XYZ file of C-alpha atoms in Angstrom:
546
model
C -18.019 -20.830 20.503
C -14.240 -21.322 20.060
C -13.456 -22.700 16.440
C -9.394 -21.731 16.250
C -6.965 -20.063 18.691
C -4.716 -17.378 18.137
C -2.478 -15.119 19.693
C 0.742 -14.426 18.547
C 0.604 -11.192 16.963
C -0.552 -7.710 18.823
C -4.053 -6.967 17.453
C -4.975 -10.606 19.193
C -8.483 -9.912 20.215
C -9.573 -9.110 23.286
C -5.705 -9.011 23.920
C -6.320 -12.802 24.548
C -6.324 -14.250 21.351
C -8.226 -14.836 18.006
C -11.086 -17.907 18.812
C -13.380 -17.333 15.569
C -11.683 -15.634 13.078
C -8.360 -13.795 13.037
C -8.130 -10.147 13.281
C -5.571 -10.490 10.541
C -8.378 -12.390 8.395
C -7.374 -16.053 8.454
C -10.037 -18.089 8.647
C -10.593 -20.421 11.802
C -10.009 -23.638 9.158
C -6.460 -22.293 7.924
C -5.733 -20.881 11.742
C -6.129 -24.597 12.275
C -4.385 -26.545 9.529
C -1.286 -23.945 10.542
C -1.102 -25.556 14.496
C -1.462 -28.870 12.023
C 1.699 -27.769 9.470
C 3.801 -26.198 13.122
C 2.943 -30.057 14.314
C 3.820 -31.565 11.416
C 7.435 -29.891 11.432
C 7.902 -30.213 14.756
C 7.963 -33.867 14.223
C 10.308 -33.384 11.040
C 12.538 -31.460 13.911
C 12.436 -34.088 16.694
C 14.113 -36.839 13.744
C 16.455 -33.993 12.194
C 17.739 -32.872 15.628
C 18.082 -36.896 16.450
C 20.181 -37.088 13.497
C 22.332 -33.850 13.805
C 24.099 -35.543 16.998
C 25.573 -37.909 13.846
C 26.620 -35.078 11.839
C 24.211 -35.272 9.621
C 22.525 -32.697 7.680
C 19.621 -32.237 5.228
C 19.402 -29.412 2.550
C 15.847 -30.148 1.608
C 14.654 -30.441 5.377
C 16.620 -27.437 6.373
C 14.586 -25.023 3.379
C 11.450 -27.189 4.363
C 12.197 -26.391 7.788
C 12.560 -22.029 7.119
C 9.627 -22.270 4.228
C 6.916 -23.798 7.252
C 7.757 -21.742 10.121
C 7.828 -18.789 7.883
C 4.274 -19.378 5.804
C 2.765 -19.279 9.292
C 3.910 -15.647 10.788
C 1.040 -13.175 10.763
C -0.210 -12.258 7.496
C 1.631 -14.357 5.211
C -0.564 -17.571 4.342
C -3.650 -17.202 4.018
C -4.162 -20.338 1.181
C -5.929 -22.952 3.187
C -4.599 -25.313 0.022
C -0.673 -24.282 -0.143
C -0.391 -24.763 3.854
C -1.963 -28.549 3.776
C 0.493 -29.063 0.892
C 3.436 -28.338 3.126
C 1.643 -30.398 5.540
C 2.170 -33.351 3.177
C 5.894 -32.515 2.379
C 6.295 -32.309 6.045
C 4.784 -36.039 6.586
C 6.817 -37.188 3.334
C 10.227 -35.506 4.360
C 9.606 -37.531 8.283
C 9.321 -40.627 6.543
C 12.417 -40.047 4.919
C 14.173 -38.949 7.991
C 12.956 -42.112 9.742
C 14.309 -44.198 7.366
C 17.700 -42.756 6.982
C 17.449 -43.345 10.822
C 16.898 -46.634 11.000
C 19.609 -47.171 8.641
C 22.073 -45.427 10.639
C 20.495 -46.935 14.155
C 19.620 -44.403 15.387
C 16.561 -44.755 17.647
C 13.907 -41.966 17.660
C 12.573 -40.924 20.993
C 8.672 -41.613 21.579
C 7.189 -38.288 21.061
C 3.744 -37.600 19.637
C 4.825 -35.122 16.495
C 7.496 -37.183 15.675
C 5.292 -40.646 15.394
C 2.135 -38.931 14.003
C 1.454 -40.853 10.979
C -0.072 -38.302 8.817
C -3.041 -40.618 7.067
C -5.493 -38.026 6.145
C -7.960 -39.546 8.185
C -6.378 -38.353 11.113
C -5.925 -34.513 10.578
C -8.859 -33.214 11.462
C -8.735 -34.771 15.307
C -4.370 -34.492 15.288
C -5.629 -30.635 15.123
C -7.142 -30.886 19.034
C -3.834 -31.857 19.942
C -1.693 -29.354 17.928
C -2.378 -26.187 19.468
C -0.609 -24.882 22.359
C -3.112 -24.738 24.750
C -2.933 -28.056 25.045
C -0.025 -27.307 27.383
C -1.385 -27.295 30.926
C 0.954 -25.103 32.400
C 0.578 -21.546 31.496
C 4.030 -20.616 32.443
C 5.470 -23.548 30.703
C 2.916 -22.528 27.367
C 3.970 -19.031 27.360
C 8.073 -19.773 26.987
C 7.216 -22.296 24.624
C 5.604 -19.698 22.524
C 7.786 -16.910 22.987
C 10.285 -19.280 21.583
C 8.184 -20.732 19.150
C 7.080 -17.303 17.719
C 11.161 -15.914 17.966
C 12.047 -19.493 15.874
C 9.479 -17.906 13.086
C 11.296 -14.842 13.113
C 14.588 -16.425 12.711
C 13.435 -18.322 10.149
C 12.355 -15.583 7.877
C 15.670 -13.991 8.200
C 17.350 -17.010 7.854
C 15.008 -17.747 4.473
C 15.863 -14.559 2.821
C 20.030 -15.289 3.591
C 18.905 -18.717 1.795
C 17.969 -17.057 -0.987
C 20.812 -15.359 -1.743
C 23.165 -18.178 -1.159
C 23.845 -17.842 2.227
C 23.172 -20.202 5.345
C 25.075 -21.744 8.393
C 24.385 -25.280 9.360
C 24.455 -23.793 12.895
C 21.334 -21.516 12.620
C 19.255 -24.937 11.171
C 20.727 -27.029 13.466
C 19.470 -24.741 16.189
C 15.894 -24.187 14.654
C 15.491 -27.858 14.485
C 17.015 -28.430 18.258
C 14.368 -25.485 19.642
C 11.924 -27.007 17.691
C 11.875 -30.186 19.089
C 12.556 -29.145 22.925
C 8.995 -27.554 22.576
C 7.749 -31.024 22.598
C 9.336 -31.911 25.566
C 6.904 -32.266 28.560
C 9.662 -32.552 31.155
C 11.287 -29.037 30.200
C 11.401 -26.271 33.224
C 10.900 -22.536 33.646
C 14.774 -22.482 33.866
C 15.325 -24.544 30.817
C 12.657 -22.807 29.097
C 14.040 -19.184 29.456
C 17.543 -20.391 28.586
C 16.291 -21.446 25.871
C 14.526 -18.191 25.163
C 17.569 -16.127 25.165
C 19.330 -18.911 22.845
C 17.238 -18.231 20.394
C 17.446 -14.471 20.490
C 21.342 -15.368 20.339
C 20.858 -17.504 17.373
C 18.453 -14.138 15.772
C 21.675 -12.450 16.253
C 23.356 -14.747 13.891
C 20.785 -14.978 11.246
C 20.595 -11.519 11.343
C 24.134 -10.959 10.984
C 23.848 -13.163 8.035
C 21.224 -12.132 5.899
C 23.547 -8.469 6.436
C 26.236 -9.931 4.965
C 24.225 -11.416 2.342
C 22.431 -8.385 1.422
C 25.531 -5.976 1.432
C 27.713 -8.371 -0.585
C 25.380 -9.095 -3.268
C 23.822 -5.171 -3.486
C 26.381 -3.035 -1.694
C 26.238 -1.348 1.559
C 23.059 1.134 2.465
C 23.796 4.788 1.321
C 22.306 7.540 2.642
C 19.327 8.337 0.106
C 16.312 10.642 -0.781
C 13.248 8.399 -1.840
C 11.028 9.962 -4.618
C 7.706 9.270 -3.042
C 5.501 10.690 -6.026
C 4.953 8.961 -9.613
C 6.044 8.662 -13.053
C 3.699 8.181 -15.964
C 3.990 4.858 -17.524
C 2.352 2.144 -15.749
C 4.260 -0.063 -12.921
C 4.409 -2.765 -10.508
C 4.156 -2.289 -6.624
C 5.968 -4.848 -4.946
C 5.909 -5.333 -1.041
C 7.724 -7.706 1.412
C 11.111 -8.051 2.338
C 13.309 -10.062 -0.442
C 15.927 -8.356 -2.353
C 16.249 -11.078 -4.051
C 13.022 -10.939 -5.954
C 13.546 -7.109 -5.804
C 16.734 -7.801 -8.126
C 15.245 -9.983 -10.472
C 12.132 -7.796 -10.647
C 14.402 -5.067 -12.006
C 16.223 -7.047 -13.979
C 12.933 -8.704 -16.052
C 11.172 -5.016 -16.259
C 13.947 -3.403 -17.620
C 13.355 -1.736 -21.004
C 9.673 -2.987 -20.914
C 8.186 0.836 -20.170
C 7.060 -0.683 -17.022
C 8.266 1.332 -13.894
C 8.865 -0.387 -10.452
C 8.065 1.410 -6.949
C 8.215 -0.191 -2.885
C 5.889 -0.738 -0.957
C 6.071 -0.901 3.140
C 8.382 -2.939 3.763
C 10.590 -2.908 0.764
C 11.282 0.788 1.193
C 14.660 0.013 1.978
C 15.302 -1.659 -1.825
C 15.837 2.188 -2.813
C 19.256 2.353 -0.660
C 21.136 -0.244 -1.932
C 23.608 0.700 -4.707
C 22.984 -1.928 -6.620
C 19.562 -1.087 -7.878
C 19.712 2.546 -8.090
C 21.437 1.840 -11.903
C 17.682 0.749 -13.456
C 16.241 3.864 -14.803
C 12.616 2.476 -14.026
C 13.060 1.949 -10.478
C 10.434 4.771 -9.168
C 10.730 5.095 -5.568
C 8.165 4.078 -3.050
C 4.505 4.767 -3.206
C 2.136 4.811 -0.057
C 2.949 3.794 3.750
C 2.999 1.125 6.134
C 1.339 -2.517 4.874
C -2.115 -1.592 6.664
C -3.298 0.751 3.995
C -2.986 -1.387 1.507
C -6.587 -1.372 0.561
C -6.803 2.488 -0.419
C -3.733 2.330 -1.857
C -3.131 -0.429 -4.000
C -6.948 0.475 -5.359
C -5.021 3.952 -6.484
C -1.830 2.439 -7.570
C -3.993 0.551 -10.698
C -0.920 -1.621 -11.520
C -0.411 -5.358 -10.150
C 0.842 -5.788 -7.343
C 3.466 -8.436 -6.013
C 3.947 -9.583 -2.702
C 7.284 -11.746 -1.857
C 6.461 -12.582 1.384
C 4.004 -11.583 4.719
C 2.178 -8.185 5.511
C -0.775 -8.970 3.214
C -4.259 -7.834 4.412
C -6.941 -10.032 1.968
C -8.819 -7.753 0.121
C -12.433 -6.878 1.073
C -15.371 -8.804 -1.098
C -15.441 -6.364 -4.674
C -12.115 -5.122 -4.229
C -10.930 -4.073 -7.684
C -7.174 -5.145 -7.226
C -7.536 -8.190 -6.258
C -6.793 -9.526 -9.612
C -3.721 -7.514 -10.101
C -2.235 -9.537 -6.920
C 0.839 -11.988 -7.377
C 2.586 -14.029 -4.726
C 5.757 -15.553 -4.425
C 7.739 -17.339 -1.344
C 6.151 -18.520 1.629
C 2.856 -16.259 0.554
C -0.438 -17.476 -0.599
C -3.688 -16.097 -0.834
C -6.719 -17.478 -2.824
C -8.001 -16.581 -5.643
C -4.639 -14.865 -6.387
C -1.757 -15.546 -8.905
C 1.618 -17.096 -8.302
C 4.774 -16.436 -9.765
C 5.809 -19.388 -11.497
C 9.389 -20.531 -11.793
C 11.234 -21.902 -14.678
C 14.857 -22.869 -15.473
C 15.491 -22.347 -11.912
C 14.687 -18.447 -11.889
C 11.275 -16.406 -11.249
C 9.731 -15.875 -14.464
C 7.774 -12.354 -14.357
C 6.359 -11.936 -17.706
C 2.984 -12.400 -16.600
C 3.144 -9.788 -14.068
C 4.622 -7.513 -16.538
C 2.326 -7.660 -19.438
C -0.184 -7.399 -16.760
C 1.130 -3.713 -16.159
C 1.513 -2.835 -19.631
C -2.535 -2.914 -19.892
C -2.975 -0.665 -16.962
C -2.943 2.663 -16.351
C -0.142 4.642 -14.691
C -0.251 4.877 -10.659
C -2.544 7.378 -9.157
C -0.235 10.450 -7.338
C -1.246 10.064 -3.238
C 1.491 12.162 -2.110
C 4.876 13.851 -3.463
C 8.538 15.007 -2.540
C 10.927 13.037 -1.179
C 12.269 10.959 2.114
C 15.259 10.226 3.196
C 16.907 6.991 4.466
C 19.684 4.494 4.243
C 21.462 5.201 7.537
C 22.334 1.159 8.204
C 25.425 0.181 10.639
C 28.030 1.345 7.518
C 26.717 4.143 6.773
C 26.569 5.816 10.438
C 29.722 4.531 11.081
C 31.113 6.333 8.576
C 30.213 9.803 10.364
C 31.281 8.014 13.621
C 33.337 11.479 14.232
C 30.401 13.858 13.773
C 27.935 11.647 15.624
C 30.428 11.304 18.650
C 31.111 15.637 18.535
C 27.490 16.255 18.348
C 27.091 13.815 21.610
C 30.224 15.396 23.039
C 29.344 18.855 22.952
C 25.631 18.120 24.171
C 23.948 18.793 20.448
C 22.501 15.413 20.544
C 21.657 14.211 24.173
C 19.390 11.080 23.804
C 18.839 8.531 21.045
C 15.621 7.154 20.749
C 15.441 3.359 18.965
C 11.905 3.282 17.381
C 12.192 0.313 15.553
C 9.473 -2.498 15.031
C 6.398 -2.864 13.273
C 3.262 -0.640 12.209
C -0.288 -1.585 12.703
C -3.702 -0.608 12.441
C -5.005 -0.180 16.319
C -5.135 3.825 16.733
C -2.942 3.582 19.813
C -0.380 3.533 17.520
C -0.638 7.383 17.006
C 0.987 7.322 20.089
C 3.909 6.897 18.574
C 3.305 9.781 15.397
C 2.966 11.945 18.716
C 5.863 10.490 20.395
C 8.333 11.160 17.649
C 6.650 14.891 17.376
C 7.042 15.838 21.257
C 10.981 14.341 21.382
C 12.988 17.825 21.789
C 15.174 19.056 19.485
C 18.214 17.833 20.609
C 16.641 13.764 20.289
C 17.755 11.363 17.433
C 15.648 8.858 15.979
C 17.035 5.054 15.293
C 14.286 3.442 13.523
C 14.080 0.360 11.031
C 11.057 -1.529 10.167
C 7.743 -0.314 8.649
C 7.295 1.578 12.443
C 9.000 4.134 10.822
C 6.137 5.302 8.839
C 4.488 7.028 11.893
C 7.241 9.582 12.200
C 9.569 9.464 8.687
C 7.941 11.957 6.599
C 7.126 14.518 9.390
C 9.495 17.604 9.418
C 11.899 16.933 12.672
C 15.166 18.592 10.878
C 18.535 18.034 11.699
C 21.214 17.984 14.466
C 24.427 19.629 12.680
C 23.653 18.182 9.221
C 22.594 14.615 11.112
C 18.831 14.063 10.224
C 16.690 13.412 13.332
C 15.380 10.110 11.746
C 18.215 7.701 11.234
C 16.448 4.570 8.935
C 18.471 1.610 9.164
C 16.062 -0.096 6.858
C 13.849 -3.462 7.241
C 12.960 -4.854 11.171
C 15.827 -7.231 10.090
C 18.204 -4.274 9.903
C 17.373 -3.495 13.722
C 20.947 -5.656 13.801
C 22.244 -2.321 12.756
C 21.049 -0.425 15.418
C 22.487 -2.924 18.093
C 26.070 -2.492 15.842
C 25.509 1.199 15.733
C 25.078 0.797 19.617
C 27.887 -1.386 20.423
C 30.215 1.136 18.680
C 29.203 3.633 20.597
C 29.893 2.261 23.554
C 33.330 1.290 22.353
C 34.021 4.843 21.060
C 33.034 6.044 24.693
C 34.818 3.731 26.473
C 31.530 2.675 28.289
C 31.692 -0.652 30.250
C 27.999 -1.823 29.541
C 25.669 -0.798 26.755
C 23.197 0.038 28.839
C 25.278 3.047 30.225
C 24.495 4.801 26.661
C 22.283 7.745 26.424
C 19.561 5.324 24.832
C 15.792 4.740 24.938
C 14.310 2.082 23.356
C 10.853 2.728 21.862
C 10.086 -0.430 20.741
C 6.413 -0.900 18.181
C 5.739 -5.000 17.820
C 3.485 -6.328 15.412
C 4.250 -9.923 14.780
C 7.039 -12.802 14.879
C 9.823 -11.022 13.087
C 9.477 -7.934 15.652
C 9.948 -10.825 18.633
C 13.377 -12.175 17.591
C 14.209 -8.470 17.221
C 13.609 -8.579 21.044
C 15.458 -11.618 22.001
C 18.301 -10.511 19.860
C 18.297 -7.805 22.028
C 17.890 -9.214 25.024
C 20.813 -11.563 24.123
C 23.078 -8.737 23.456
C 22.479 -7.666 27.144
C 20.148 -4.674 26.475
C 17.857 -3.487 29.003
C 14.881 -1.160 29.739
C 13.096 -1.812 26.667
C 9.611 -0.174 26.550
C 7.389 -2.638 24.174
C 3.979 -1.501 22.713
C 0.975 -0.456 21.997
C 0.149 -3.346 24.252
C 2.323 -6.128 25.752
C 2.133 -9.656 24.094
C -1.049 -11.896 24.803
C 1.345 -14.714 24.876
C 3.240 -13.254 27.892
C 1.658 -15.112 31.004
C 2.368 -12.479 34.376
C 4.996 -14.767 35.833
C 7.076 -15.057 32.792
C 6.335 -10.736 32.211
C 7.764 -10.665 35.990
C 10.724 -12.522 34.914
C 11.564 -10.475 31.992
C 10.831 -7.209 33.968
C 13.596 -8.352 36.948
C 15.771 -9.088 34.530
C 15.414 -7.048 31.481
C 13.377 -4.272 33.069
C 11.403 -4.428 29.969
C 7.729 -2.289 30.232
C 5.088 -1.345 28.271
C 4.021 2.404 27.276
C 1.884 4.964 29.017
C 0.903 7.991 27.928
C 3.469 10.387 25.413
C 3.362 12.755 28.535
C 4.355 10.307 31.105
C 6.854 8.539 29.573
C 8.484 11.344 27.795
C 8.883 12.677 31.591
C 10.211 9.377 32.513
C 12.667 8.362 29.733
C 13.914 11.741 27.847
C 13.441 14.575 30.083
């Protein structure tokens, strides 16, 4: 029997979707109070859009806005309490909007979000007719979603650029327009994948953003070797993707005898200049966000997440009591980070790791990263020579997400079989199938070029587009580029519309192809995109490299 439905994230069962309980481990009553919270804000974007044709803008809908499609990507929320709360704020912030409407006379067009009335009474049967497979047409369904899902992705980007001061009433103004043309019943195919590429367009910007806000606040990405062993006083593990928590971690630990390491995700903290001055700041310890369970039992500190990738512990786990949250996040039985005076207090997280023992060593030596847009720009000359005289002949763009499914040593094996005279583009935590095996170097240029976080994937397409200037190319595609592409979840598909946007083409996406995808939209992307999936390392390193 079906008690939730699920599919926007690649381990969707069946390659269908989730319909008991979510491969990630949400439960079928939180998988349903999240189509509830996505209704909910839909309605909150049908009034805001209504009232953006006046020129008029609301801070606290706009964080709302980022803070509810973000708590609902893959593995983020998990807190079957925190998500009805934004449910609430979402039914409290429409009857705001509808007021300042009326005042304004501004009429509010008859759909179903929008005029939901929220009584408590109602959520339980408002659920039937959140989901998206209440959309009859599959076609129709599938754009929705891949829009949907690339609008969560956006947001998170857009979140983290929030955080550190930055936004453009633009990128909201968008969200909240996309948002509400998913409601519409009368939009077309045609509509629909205009739409689609929009929103990767929109990615671009947010993306563009939260690079501007994360180089002018911690400096530009140097090229770095990452201690990947321990120290021995005890320390906190944090995961996710917010520098900004990253900072103020470091800041609040300093002097404490409390050491900090990365985790997944936040690998990339350890490139930026602007933390390398704290002493404590370890390096990174373990892999990708799937092993979390062995290793965060052997790291013995607490661990903090500041937003998705969390897998909930198994029954007896002996860490989960060293877990803290922050952000979108939330997880029962769990701490959160409280806030006061306007800034994240961590003492409790800190005397927390002053009682435990120091971090179990899993692995030692070093890895190497830090090669963002800046960076490789900066040995433009040498890149360009080693293309020129045939040292490097193909770049390979393995960027995206990691997972659990074993397919996904298809990619370990990719990476190993690339010949010698192959480059590696990665960012994202796909990097951990191939970033600590021994590949070498192409005339002092590393053969695994880490931009950083999936986010950073914007440096990539930069890195790209300068190449084709420097070669006086007419069309990016014309580049002696593959693109390898891993997906996981919603941050990995505004990756791909970004990329799409930017006119990129014969993108191979794997392990498996999105459940979402129905075959006449996949036909539409494959005429024009040429995007495929993967076959075997074999057959497609015949195809694409050799």
């Amino acid at each position: 029997m079906e008690t939730m439905f699920c599919n926007q994230c690649q381990e969707a069962a069946k390659g269908v979707g989730c319909t008991v309980k979510g491969v990630c481990g949400k439960d079928s009553t939180t998988a349903n109070r999240m189509d509830l919270l996505l209704y909910a804000t839909k309605g909150v974007a049908v009034i805001s859009n209504e009232l953006h044709k006046h020129n008029y803008q609301n801070a606290e809908v706009n964080r709302f806005v980022l803070d509810a499609l973000f708590s609902t990507i893959t593995n983020a929320n998990f807190d079957i309490k925190s998500i009805e709360m934004r449910i609430e704020k979402a039914i409290s912030l429409k009857k705001d909007l509808i007021s300042e409407a009326e005042k304004c006379g501004i009429i509010i067009p008859s759909i179903q979000e929008a005029q939901w009335n929220g009584e408590r009474s109602t959520w339980d049967a408002t659920e039937k007719a959140a989901g998206m497979l209440v959309e009859a047409n599959e076609d129709i369904r599938s754009l929705k979603q891949l829009i949907l899902f690339g609008l969560k992705g956006l947001a998170a980007y857009a979140k983290h650029a929030q955080n550190l001061g930055f936004e453009k009433d633009e990128i909201h103004t968008f969200i909240h327009r996309a948002l509400s043309e998913t409601t519409n019943h009368s939009a077309t195919v045609d509509e629909l994948v205009a739409l689609t590429l929009e929103t990767g367009k929109y990615g671009v910007e947010a993306m563009a953003l939260l690079d501007q806000a994360n180089t002018s606040t911690y400096g530009n990405p140097e090229i770095t070797k990452v201690n990947i062993g321990v120290r021995n006083n005890p320390g906190i593990l944090i995961s996710g993707h917010d520098l900004h928590d990253m900072e103020e971690l470091l800041k609040q630990t300093e002097n404490t005898g409390v050491d900090v390491y990365t985790h997944s995700e936040m690998l990339p903290a350890n490139y930026y200049p602007a933390f390398k001055k704290y002493s404590h700041f370890a390096g990174n310890y373990g892999n990708a966000w799937w092993h979390q369970r062995e290793e965060f039992t052997s790291f013995n500190g607490p661990i903090l997440f500041t937003t998705n990738c969390i897998v909930p512990p198994l029954p007896g786990a002996t860490y989960t009591d060293r877990i803290y949250l922050t952000g979108s996040t939330g997880l029962a039985g769990t701490k959160q980070i409280q806030v006061k005076n306007g800034v994240k207090d961590f003492s409790e997280i800190i005397a927390h790791a002053k009682k435990c023992e120091a971090p179990k060593e899993i692995e030692n030596g070093e890895i190497i990263g830090g090669f963002a847009h800046q960076q490789v720009l900066a040995l433009a000359d040498k890149v360009v020579d080693a293309v020129k005289s045939g040292a490097i002949k193909k770049f390979v763009v393995m960027a995206g997400c990691d997972g659990r499914m074993n397919s996904r040593n298809y990619y370990t094996d990719f990476a190993q079989q690339l010949p010698n005279d192959a480059v590696i583009l990665t960012a994202g935590c796909a990097k951990y199938r191939y970033n600590k095996l021994q590949l070498g170097d192409i005339n002092g240029i590393p053969r695994v070029l880490d931009a950083g976080q999936c986010n950073d994937s914007y440096s990539l397409a930069v890195i790209a587009l300068k190449l084709k200037e420097v070669f006086g190319l007419d069309d990016i595609n014309q580049l002696p580029i593959v693109y390898n592409i891993a997906w996981y979840e919603q941050k990995a598909v505004i990756v791909l519309l970004a990329l799409l946007s930017l006119g990129v083409k014969n993108i191979h996406l794997g392990p498996t192809l999105p459940a979402f995808l129905s075959p006449n939209v996949t036909n539409v992307l494959v005429e024009n995109f040429n995007i495929g999936g993967i076959q075997t390392v074999e057959e497609d390193m015949k195809a694409w490299i050799r």
